XYZ file of C-alpha atoms in Angstrom:
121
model
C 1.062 12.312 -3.414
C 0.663 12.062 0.458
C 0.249 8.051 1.637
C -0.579 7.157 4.877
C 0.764 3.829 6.700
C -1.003 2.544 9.516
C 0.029 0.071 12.184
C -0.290 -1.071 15.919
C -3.817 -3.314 15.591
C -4.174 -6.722 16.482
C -6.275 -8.735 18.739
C -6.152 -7.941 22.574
C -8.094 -8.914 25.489
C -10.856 -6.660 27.192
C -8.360 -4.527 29.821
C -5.663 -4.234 27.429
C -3.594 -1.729 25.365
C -2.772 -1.435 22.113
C -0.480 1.364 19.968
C -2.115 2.696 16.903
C 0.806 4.286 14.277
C 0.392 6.338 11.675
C 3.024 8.078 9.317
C 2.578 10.022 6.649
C 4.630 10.112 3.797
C 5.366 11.845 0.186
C 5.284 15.603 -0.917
C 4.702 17.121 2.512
C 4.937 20.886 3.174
C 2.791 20.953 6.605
C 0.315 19.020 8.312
C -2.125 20.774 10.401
C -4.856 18.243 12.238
C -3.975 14.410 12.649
C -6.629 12.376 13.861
C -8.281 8.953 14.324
C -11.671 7.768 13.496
C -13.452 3.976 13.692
C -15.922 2.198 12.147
C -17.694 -1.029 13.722
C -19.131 -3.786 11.406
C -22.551 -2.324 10.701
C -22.219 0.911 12.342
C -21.131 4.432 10.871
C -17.301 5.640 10.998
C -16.891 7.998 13.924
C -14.771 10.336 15.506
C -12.123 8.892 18.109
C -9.225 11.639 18.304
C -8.084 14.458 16.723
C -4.625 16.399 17.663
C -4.245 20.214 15.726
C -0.671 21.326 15.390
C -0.264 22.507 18.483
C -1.434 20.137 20.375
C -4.457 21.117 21.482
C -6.464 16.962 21.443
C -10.231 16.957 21.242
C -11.500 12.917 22.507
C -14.876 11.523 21.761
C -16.808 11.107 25.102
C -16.774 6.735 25.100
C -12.860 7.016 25.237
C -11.750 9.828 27.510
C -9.715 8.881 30.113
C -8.498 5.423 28.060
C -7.023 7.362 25.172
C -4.451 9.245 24.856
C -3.220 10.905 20.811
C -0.127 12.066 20.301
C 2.084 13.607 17.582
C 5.975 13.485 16.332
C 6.092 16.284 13.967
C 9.708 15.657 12.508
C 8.436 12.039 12.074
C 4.918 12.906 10.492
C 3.306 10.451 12.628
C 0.181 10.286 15.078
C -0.234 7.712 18.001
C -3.090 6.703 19.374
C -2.452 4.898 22.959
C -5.316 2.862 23.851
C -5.800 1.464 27.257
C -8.635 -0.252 29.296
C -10.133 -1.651 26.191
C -13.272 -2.634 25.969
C -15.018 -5.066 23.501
C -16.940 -2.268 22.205
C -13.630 -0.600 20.779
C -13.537 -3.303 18.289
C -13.445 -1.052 14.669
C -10.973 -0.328 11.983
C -9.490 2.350 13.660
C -8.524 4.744 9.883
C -5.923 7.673 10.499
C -6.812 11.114 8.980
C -4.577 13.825 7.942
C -5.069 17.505 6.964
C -2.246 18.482 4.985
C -0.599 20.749 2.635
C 1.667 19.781 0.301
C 3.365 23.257 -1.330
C 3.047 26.255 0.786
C 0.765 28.098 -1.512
C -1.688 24.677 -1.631
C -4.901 24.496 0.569
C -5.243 21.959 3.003
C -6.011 18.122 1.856
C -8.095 15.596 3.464
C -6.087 12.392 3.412
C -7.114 8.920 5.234
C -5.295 5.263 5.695
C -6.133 2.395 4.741
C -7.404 1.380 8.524
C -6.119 -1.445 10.762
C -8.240 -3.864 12.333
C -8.293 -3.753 16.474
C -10.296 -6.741 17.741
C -10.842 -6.864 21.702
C -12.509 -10.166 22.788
C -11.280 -12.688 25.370
């Protein structure tokens, strides 16, 4: 079992930053990508972030230059810094994992539970 524990969302106003967390936890052998993806009320989830094990980053094109993902291997966790929001970053911002939990195991697809980010004056 692999469980993922989000944090770092809240309410902010338009120009501010916020800290997304994410650590994963349980039977762990190695994680390749760690990632971040949002979905808006009424809109389809998308693709924020993503950050491969060696830290090559990949950014969708609305957040370049605002976002930053990083990673803390011995911790298990992905960031996401967020700065300069904007009102239309208001999603649940869900973490997503790729990893293998015995080293003979393919790679698993694991997501948290999301946490809210709401930016509105």
């Amino acid at each position: 079992q692999v469980q993922l524990v989000e944090s770092g969302g809240g309410l902010v106003q338009p120009g501010g930053s916020l800290r997304l967390s994410c650590a994963a936890s349980g039977t762990i052998f190695s994680i390749k990508t760690m990632g971040w993806y949002r979905q808006a009320p009424g809109k389809q989830r998308e693709l924020v972030s993503t950050i491969t094990s060696d830290d090559n980053t990949n950014y969708a094109e609305s957040v370049k230059g605002r976002f930053t993902i990083s990673r803390d291997n011995s911790k298990n966790t992905v960031y996401l810094q967020m700065n300069s929001l904007k009102p239309e970053d208001t999603a649940v911002y869900y973490c997503n994992v790729a990893v293998k939990v015995f080293r003979n195991s393919g790679y698993l697809d694991r997501w948290g539970q999301g946490t809210l980010v709401t930016v509105s004056s």
